[in-house]
CSV table of C-alpha atoms and ligand atoms in Angstrom, one decimal:
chain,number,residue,atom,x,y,z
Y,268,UNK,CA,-32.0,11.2,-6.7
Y,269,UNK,CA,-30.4,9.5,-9.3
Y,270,UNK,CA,-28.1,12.0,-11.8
Y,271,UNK,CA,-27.0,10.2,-15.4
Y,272,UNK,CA,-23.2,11.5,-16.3
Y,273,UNK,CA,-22.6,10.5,-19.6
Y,274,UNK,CA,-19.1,11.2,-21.1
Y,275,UNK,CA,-20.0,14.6,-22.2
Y,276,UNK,CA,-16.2,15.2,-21.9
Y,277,UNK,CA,-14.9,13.1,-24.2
Y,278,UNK,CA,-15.3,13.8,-27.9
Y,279,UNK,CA,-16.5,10.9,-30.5
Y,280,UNK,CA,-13.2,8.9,-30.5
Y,281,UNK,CA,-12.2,9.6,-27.0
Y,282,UNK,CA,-12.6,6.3,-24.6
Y,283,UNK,CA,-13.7,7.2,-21.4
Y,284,UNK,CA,-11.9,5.1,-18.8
Y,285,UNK,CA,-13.4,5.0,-14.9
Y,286,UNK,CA,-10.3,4.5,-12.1
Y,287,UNK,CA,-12.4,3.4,-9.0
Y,288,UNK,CA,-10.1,4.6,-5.9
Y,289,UNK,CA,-7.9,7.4,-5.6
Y,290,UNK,CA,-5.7,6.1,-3.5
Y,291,UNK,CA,-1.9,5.5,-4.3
Y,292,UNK,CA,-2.5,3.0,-6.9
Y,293,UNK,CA,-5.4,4.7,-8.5
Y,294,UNK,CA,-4.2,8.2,-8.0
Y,295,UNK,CA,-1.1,6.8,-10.5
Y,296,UNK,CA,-2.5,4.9,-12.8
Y,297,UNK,CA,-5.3,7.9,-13.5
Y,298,UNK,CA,-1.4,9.5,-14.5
Y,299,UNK,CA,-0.4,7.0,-17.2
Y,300,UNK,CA,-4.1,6.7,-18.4
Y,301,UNK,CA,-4.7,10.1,-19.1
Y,302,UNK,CA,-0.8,10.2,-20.2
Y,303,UNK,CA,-2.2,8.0,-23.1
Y,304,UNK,CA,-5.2,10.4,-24.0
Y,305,UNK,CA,-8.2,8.7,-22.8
Y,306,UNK,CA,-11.0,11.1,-21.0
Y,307,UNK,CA,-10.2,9.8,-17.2
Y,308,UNK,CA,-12.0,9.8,-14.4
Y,309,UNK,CA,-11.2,8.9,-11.1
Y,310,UNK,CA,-14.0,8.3,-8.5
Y,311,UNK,CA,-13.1,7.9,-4.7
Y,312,UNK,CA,-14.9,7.3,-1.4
Y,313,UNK,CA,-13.5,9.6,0.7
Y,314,UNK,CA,-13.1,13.2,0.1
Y,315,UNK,CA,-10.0,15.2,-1.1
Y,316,UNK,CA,-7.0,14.0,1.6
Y,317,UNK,CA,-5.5,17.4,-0.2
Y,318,UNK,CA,-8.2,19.4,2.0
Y,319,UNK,CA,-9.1,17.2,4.7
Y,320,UNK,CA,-8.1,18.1,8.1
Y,321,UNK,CA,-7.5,14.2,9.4
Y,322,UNK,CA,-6.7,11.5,6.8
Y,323,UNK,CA,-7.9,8.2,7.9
Y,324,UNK,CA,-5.9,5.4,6.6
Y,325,UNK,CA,-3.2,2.7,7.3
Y,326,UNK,CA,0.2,3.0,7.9
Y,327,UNK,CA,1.5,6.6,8.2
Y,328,UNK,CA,5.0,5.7,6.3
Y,329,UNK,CA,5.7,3.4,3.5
Y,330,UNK,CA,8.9,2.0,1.7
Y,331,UNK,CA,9.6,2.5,-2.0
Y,332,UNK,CA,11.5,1.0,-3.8
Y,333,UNK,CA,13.0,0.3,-7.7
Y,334,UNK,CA,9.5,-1.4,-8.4
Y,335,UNK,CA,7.9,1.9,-7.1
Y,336,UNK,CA,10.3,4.1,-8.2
Y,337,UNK,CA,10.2,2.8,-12.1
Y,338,UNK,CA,7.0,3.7,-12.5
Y,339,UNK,CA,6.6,7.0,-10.6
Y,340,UNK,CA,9.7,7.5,-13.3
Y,341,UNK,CA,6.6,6.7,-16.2
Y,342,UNK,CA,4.7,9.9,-15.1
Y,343,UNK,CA,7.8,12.3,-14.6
Y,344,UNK,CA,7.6,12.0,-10.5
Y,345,UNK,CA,10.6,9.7,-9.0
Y,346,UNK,CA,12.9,12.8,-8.6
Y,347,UNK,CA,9.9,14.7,-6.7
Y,348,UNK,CA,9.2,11.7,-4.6
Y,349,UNK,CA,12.4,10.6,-3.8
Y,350,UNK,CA,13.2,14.1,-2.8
Y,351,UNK,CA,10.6,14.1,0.1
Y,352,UNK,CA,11.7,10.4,1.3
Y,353,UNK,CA,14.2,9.1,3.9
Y,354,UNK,CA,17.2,6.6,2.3
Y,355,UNK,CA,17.0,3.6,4.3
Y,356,UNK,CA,20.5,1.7,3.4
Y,357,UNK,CA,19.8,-1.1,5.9
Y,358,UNK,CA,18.1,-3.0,8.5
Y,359,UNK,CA,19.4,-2.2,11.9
Y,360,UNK,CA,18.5,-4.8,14.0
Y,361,UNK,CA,17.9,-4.1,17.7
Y,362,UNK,CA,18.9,-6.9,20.3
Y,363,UNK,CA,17.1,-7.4,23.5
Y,364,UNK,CA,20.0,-6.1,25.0
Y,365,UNK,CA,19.6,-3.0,23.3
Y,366,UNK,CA,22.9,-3.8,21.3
Y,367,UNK,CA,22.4,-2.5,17.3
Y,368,UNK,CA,23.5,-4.1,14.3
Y,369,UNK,CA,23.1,-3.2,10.7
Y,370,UNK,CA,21.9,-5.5,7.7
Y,371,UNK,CA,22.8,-3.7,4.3
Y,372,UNK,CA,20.1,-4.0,1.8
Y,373,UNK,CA,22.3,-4.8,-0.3
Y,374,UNK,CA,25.2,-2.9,-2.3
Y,375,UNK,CA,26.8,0.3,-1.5
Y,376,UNK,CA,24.9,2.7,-2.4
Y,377,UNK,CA,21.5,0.6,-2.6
Y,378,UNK,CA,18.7,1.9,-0.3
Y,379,UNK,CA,15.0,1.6,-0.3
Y,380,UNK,CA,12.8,4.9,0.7
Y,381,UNK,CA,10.9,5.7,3.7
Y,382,UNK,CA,7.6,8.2,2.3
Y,383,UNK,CA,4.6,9.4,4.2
Y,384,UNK,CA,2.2,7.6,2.9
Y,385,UNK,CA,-0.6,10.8,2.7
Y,386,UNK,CA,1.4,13.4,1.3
Y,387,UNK,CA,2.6,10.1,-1.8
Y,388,UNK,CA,-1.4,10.4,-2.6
Y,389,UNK,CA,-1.5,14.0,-1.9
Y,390,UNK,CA,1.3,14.6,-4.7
Y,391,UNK,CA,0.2,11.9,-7.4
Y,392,UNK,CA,-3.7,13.2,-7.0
Y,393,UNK,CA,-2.1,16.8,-7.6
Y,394,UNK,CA,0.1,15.1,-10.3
Y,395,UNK,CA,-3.3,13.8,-12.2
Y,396,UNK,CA,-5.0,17.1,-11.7
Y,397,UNK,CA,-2.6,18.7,-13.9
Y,398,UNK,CA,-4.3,16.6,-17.4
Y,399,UNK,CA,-6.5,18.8,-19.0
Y,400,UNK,CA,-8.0,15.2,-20.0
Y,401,UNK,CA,-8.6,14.1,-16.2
Y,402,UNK,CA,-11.4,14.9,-14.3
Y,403,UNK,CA,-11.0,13.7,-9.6
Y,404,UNK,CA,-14.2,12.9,-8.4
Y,405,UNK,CA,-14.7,12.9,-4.8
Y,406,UNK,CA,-16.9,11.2,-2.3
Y,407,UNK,CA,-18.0,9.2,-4.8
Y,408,UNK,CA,-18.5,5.8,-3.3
Y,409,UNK,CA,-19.0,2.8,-5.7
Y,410,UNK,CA,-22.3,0.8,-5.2
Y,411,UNK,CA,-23.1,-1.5,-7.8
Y,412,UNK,CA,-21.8,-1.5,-11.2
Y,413,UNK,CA,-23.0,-4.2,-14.8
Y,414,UNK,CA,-20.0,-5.9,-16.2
Y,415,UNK,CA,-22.5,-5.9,-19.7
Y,416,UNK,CA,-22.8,-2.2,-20.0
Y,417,UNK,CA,-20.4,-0.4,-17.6
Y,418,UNK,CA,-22.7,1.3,-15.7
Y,419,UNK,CA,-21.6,2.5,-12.2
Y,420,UNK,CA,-23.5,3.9,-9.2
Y,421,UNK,CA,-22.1,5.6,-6.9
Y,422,UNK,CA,-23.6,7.0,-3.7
Y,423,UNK,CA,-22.9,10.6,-2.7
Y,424,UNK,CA,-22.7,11.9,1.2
Y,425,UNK,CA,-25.7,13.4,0.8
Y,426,UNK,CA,-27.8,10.5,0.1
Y,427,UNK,CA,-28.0,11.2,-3.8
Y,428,UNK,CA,-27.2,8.5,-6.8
Y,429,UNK,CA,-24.9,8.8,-9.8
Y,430,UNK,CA,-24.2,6.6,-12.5
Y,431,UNK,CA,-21.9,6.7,-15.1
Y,432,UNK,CA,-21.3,4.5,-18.0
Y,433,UNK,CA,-17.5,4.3,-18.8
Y,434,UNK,CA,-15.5,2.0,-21.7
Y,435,UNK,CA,-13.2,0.7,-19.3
Y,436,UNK,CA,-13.3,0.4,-15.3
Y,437,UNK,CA,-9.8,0.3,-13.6
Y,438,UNK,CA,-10.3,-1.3,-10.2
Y,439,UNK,CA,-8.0,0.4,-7.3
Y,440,UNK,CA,-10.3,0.3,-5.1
Y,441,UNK,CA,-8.1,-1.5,-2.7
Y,442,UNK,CA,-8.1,-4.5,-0.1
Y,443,UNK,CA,-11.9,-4.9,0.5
Y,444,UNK,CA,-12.7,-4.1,-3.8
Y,445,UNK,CA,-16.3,-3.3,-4.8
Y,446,UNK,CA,-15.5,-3.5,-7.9
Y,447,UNK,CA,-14.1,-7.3,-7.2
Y,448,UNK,CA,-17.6,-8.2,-5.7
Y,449,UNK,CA,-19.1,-8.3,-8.8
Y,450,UNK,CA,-15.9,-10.5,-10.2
Y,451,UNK,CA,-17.4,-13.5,-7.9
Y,452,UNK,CA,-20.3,-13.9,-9.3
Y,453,UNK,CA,-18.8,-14.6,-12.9
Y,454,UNK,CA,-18.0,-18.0,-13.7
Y,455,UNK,CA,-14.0,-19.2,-13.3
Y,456,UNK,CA,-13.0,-16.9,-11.2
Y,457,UNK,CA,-10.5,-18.3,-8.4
Y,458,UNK,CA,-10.7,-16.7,-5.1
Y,459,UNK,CA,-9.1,-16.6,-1.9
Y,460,UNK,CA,-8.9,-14.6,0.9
Y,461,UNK,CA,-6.9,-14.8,4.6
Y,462,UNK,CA,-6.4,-12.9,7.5
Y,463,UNK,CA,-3.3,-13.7,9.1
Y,464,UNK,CA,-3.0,-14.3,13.4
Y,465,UNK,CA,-1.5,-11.1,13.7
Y,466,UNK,CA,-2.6,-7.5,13.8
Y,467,UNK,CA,-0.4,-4.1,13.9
Y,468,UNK,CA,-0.1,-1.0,15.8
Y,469,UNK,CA,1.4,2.4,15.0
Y,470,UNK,CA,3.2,4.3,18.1
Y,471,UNK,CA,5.4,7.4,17.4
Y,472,UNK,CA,9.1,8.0,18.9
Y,473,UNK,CA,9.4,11.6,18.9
Y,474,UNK,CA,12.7,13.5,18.2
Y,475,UNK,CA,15.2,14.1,20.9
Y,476,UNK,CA,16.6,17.5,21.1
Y,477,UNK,CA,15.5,18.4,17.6
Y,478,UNK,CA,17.0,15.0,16.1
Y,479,UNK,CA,16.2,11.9,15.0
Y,480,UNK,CA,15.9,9.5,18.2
Y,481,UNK,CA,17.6,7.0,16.9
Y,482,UNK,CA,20.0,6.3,13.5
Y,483,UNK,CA,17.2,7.6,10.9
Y,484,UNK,CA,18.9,6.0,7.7
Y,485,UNK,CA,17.7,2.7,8.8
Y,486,UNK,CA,14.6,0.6,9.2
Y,487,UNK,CA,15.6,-0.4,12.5
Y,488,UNK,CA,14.0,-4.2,13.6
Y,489,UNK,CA,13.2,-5.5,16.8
Y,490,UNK,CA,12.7,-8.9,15.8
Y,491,UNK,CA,11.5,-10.9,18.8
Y,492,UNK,CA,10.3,-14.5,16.8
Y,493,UNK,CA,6.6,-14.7,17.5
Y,494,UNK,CA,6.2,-10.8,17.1
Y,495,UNK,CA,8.2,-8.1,16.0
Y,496,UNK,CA,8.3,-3.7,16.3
Y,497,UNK,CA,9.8,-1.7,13.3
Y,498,UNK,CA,10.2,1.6,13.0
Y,499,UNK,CA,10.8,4.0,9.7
Y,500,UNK,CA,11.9,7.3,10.2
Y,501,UNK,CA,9.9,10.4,8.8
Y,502,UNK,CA,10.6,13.7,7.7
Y,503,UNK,CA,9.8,15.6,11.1
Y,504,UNK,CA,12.5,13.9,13.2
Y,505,UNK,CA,9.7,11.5,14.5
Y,506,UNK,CA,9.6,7.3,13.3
Y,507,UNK,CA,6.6,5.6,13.2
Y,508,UNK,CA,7.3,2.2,15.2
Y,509,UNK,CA,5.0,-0.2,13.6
Y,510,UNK,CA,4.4,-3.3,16.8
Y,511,UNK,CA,3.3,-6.6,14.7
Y,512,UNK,CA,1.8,-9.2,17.2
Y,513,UNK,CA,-0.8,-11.9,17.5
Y,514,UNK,CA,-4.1,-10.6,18.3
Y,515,UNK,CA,-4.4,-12.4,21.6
Y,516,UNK,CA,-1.4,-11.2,23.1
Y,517,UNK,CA,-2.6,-7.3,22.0
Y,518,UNK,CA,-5.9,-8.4,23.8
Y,519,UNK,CA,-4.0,-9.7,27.0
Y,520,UNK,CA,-2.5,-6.3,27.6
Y,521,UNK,CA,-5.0,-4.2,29.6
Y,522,UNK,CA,-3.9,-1.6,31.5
Y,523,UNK,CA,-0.9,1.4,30.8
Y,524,UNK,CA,1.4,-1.0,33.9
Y,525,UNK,CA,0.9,-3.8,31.4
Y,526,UNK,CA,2.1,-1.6,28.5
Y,527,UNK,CA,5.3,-0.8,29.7
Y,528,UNK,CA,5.9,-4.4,31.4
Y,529,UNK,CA,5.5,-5.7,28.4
Y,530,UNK,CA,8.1,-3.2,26.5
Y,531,UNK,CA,10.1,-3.4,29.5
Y,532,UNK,CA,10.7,-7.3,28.9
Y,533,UNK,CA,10.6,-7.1,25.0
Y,534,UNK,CA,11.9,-3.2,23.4
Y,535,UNK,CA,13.4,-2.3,26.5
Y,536,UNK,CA,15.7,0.7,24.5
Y,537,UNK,CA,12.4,1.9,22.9
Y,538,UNK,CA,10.7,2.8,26.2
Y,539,UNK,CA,12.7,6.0,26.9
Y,540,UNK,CA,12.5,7.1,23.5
Y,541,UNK,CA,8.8,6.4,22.8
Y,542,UNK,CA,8.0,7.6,26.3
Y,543,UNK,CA,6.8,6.4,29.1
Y,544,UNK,CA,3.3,8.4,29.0
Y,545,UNK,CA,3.2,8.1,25.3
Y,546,UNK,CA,3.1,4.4,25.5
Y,547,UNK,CA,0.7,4.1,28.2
Y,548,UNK,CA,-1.5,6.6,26.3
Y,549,UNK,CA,-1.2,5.6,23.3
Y,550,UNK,CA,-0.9,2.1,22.9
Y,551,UNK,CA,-4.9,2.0,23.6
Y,552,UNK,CA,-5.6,4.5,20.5
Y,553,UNK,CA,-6.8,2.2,18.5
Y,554,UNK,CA,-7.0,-1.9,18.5
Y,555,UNK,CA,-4.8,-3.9,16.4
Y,556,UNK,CA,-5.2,-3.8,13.1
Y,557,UNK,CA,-6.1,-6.7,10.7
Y,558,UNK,CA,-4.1,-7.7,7.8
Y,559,UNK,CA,-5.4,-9.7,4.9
Y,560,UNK,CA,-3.7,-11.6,2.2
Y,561,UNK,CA,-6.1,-11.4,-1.4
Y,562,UNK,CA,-5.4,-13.6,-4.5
Y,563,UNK,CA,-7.5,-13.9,-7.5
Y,564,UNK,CA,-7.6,-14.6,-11.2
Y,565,UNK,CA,-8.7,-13.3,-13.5
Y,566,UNK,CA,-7.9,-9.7,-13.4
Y,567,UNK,CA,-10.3,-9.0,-15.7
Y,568,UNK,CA,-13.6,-9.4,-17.3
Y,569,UNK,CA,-14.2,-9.2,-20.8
Y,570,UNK,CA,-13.1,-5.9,-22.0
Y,571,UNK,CA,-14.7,-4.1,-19.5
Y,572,UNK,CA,-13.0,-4.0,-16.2
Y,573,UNK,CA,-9.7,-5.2,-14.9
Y,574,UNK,CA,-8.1,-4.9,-11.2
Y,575,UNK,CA,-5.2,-3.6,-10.3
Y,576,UNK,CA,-2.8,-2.7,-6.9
Y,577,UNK,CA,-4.9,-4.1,-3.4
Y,578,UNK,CA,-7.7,-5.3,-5.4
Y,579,UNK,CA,-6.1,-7.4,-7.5
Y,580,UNK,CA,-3.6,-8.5,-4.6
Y,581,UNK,CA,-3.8,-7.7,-1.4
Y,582,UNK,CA,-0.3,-8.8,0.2
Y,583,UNK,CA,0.4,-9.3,3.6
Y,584,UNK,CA,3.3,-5.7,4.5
Y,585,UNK,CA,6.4,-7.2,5.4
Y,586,UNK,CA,7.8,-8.0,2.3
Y,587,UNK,CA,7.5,-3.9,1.7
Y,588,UNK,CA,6.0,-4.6,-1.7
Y,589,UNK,CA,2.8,-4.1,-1.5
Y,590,UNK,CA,2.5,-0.9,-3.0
Y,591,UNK,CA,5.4,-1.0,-5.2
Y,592,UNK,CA,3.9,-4.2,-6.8
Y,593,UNK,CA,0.5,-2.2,-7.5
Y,594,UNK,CA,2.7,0.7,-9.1
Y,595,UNK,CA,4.6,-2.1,-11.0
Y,596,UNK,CA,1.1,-3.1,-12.4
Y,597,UNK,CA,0.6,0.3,-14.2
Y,598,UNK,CA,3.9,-0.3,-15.6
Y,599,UNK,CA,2.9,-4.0,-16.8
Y,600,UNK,CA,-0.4,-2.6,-18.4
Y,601,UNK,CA,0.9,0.3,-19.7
Y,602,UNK,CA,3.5,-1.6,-21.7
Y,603,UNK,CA,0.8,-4.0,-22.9
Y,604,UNK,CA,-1.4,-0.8,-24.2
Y,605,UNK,CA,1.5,-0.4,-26.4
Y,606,UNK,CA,1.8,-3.7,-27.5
Y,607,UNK,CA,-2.0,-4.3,-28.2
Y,608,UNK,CA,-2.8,-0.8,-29.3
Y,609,UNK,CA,-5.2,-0.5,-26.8
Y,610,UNK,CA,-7.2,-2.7,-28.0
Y,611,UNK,CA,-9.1,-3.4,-24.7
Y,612,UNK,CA,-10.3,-6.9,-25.9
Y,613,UNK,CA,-6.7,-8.1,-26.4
Y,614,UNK,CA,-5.2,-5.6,-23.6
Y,615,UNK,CA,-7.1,-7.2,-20.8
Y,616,UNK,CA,-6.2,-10.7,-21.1
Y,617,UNK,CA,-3.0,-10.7,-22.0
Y,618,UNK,CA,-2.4,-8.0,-18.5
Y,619,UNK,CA,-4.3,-11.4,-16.5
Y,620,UNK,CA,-2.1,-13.6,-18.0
Y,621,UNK,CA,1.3,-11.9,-17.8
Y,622,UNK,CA,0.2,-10.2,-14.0
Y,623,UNK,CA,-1.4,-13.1,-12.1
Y,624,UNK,CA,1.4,-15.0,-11.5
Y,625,UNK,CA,3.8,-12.4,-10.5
Y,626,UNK,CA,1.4,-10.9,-8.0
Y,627,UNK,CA,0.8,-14.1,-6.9
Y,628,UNK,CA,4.7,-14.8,-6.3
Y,629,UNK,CA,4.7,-11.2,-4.3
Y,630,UNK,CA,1.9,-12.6,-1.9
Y,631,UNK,CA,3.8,-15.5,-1.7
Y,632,UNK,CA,6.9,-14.1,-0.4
Y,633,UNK,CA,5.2,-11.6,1.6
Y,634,UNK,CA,3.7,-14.2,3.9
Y,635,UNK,CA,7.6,-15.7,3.6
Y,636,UNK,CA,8.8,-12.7,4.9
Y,637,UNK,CA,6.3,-13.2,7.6
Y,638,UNK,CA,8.3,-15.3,9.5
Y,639,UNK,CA,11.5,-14.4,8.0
Y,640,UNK,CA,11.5,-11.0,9.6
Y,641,UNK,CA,10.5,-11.7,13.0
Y,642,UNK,CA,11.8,-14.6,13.5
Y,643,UNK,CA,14.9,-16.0,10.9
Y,644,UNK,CA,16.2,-12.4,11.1
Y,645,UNK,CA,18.0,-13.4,14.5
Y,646,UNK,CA,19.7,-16.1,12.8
Y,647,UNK,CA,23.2,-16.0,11.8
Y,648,UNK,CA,22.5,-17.7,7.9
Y,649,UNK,CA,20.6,-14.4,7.3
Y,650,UNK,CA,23.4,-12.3,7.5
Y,651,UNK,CA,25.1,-13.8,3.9
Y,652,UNK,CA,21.7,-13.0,2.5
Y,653,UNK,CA,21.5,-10.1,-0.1
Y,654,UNK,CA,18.1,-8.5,-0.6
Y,655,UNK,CA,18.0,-4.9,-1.8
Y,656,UNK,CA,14.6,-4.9,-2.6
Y,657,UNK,CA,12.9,-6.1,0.7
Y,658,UNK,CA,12.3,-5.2,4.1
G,848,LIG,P1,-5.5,1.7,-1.1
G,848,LIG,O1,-4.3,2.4,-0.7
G,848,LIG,O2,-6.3,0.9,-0.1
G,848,LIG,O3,-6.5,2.7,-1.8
G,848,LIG,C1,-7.8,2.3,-2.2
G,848,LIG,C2,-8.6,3.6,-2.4
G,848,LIG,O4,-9.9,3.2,-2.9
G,848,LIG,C3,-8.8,4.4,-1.1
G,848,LIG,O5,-8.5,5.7,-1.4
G,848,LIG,C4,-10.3,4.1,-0.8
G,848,LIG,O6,-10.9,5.2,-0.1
G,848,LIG,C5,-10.9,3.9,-2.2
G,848,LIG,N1,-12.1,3.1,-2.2
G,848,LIG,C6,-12.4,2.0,-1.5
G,848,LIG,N2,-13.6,1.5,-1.7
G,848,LIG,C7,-14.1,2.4,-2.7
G,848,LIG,C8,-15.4,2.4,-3.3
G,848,LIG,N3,-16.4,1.5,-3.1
G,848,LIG,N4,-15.6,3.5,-4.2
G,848,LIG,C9,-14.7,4.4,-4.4
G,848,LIG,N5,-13.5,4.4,-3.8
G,848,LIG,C10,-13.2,3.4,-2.9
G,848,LIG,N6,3.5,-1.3,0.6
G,848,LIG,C11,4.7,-1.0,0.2
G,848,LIG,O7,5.0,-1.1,-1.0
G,848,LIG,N7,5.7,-0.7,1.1
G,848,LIG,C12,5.5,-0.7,2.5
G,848,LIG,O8,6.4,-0.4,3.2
G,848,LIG,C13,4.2,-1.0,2.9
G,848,LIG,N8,3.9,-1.0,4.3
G,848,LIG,C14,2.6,-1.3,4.7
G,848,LIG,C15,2.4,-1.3,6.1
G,848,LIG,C16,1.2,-1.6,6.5
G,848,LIG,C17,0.9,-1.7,8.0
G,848,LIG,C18,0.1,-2.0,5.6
G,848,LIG,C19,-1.2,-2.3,6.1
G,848,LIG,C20,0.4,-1.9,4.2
G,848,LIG,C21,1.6,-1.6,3.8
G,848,LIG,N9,1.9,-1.6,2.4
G,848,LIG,C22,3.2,-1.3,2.0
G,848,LIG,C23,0.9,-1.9,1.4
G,848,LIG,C24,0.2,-0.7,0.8
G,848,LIG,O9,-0.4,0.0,1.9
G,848,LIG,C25,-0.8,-1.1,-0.2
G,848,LIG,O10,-0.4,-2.0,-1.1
G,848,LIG,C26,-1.3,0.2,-1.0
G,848,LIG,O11,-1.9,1.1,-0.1
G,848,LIG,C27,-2.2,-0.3,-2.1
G,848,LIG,O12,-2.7,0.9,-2.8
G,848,LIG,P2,-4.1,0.8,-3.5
G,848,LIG,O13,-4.3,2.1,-4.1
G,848,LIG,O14,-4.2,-0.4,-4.3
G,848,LIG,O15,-5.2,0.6,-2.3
């Protein structure tokens, strides 16, 4: 079956603007849309993280920081946020023989943030709920959609169609972007894609005693040159250890002797606090994940549709900016609504044109980063560097 919405929302003058994605970026930028007064509505795949019983998704923590924070300032929620976060006022770098040293971000005083990445996306979906103009549409996956007349289809869990015709499509539909498909088939539109050697792995280190395991106003770094284990600390006592290593040397590792052989000769601290039976458990969860670098440009087409967040950029994590930069975009656009009066025609380009090479400096450093934190952190020359706003 195939159900027609039209904007029976909106009244006459009231542009109806589509945010594909409810995830962090979409789930904010559905905030400053509706802030403006358009009829929004969001559509996501999945179904309501606020009721599900398991969320699905990468990395259980995130780090925020000023990028981030700026624009969760925008819709009246940096004080709320950085209320549930961790301060994280340095690297602390963890030596093979277990010795720890810290790497200030920068400053005194400067720190970046340490949020569960769920409850973020619980809080801004609840944040976007509260427009009376705002209407979250759930399991509402997006199939196809006409860059001529701003139809969308979207299929439903139970088999069904709908479509809905909107005056402007905001793409957040992260990484893998339906919305971006149809982008390739236009004409001048530079695309590239890459998967990088490595994949990652999420392991927990559980409190001790009630406490934190380990210093929890760090980002502590095991920084062993070809791969790398960090860990940010979370709001239950626990850290999520993220291990960052070439596929082939996840592969080699078969069995729970392997595990802790491995860990014995690389993060031989982190055994006793992961645990022994943890590691060997859980190490096999899940495979490593893959991690994928995205650049493009044009952002948009026409006056119909623009990307933003892991559609428009996809970055590789370890410059820590991946979602910050997609937050910064709904500052960037935002500010250009003003300047263009939303005029969509003139909005649109302009966001391209002052957005593309920005994002494109982010990936760029990102995959810098890629090296420089596994492998230059050890280096004494990295000690004079300043970098508040980084990993
Ligand atoms: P996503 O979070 O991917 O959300 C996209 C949403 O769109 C999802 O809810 C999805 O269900 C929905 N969707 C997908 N397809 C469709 C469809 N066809 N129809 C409808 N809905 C759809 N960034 C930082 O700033 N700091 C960090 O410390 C950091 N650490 C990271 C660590 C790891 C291991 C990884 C992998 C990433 C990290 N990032 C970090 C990057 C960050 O996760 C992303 O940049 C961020 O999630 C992008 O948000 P988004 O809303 O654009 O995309």
């Amino acid at each position: 079956t195939v159900s027609i919405m039209e904007e029976s929302s909106s009244t006459s003058t009231q542009k109806v603007v589509a945010v594909v994605g409810g995830g962090l970026v979409g789930a904010l930028n559905a905030c400053f849309l509706a802030k403006r007064g358009f009829s929004v509505e969001v559509f996501e795949a999945r179904e309501d993280i606020r009721k599900a019983q398991i969320v699905k998704g990468r990395s259980i923590n995130l780090a925020l920081s000023h990028r981030g924070r700026q624009a969760l300032k925008h819709v009246g929620m940096e004080e709320k946020i950085v209320s549930q976060g961790i301060p994280m006022h340095a690297r602390m770098i963890h030596s093979l023989g277990g010795k720890q040293s810290p790497i200030p971000y920068g400053k005194k005083g400067q720190y970046i943030l340490s949020v569960d990445r769920a409850n973020l996306n619980k809080e801004l979906l609840s944040e976007a709920e509260k427009y009376s103009n705002m209407k979250l549409n759930f399991d509402h996956k997006l199939k196809d959609w006409s860059a001529e007349t701003g139809l969308m289809t979207f299929d439903r869990s139970d088999g069904s169609k709908q479509q809905i015709r909107a005056d402007l499509i905001v793409g957040c539909d992260g990484a893998f972007s339906a919305i971006r498909k149809q982008f390739l088939r236009c004409g001048r539109f530079d695309y590239s894609q890459t998967y990088i050697p490595h994949g990652y792995m999420e392991l927990t280190m559980p409190p001790v005693n009630g406490e934190f395991a380990m210093k929890p106003n760090y980002l502590h770094i095991w920084p062993r040159n070809t791969f790398m284990m960090i860990a940010l600390p979370n709001l239950d006592k626990t850290f999520t250890c993220t291990l960052f290593m070439p596929f082939e040397e996840f592969e080699k590792i078969t069995t729970g002797d392997e595990v802790i052989e491995f860990f014995q000769k690389q993060f031989p601290d982190s055994i006793p606090l992961i645990g022994v039976d943890a590691l060997k458990r859980d190490y096999f969860r899940l495979p490593g994940q893959a991690m994928v670098s995205v650049k493009c440009c044009p952002y948009h087409i026409g006056d119909k549709c623009v990307l933003m967040g892991d559609a428009a950029h996809a970055v590789v994590p370890f410059y820590g900016q991946g979602m910050n930069a997609g937050f910064e975009d709904c500052i960037v656009f935002d500010e250009i609504m003003d300047q263009f009066s939303e005029d969509f025609s003139v909005v649109l380009p302009e966001y391209s044109r002052v957005r593309v090479p920005d994002d494109h400096a982010i990936a760029d450093l990102a995959m810098y980063n890629y090296i420089e934190m596994r492998a230059h952190v050890n280096s004494k020359w990295f000690l004079f560097r300043k970098h508040v706003d980084n990993f």
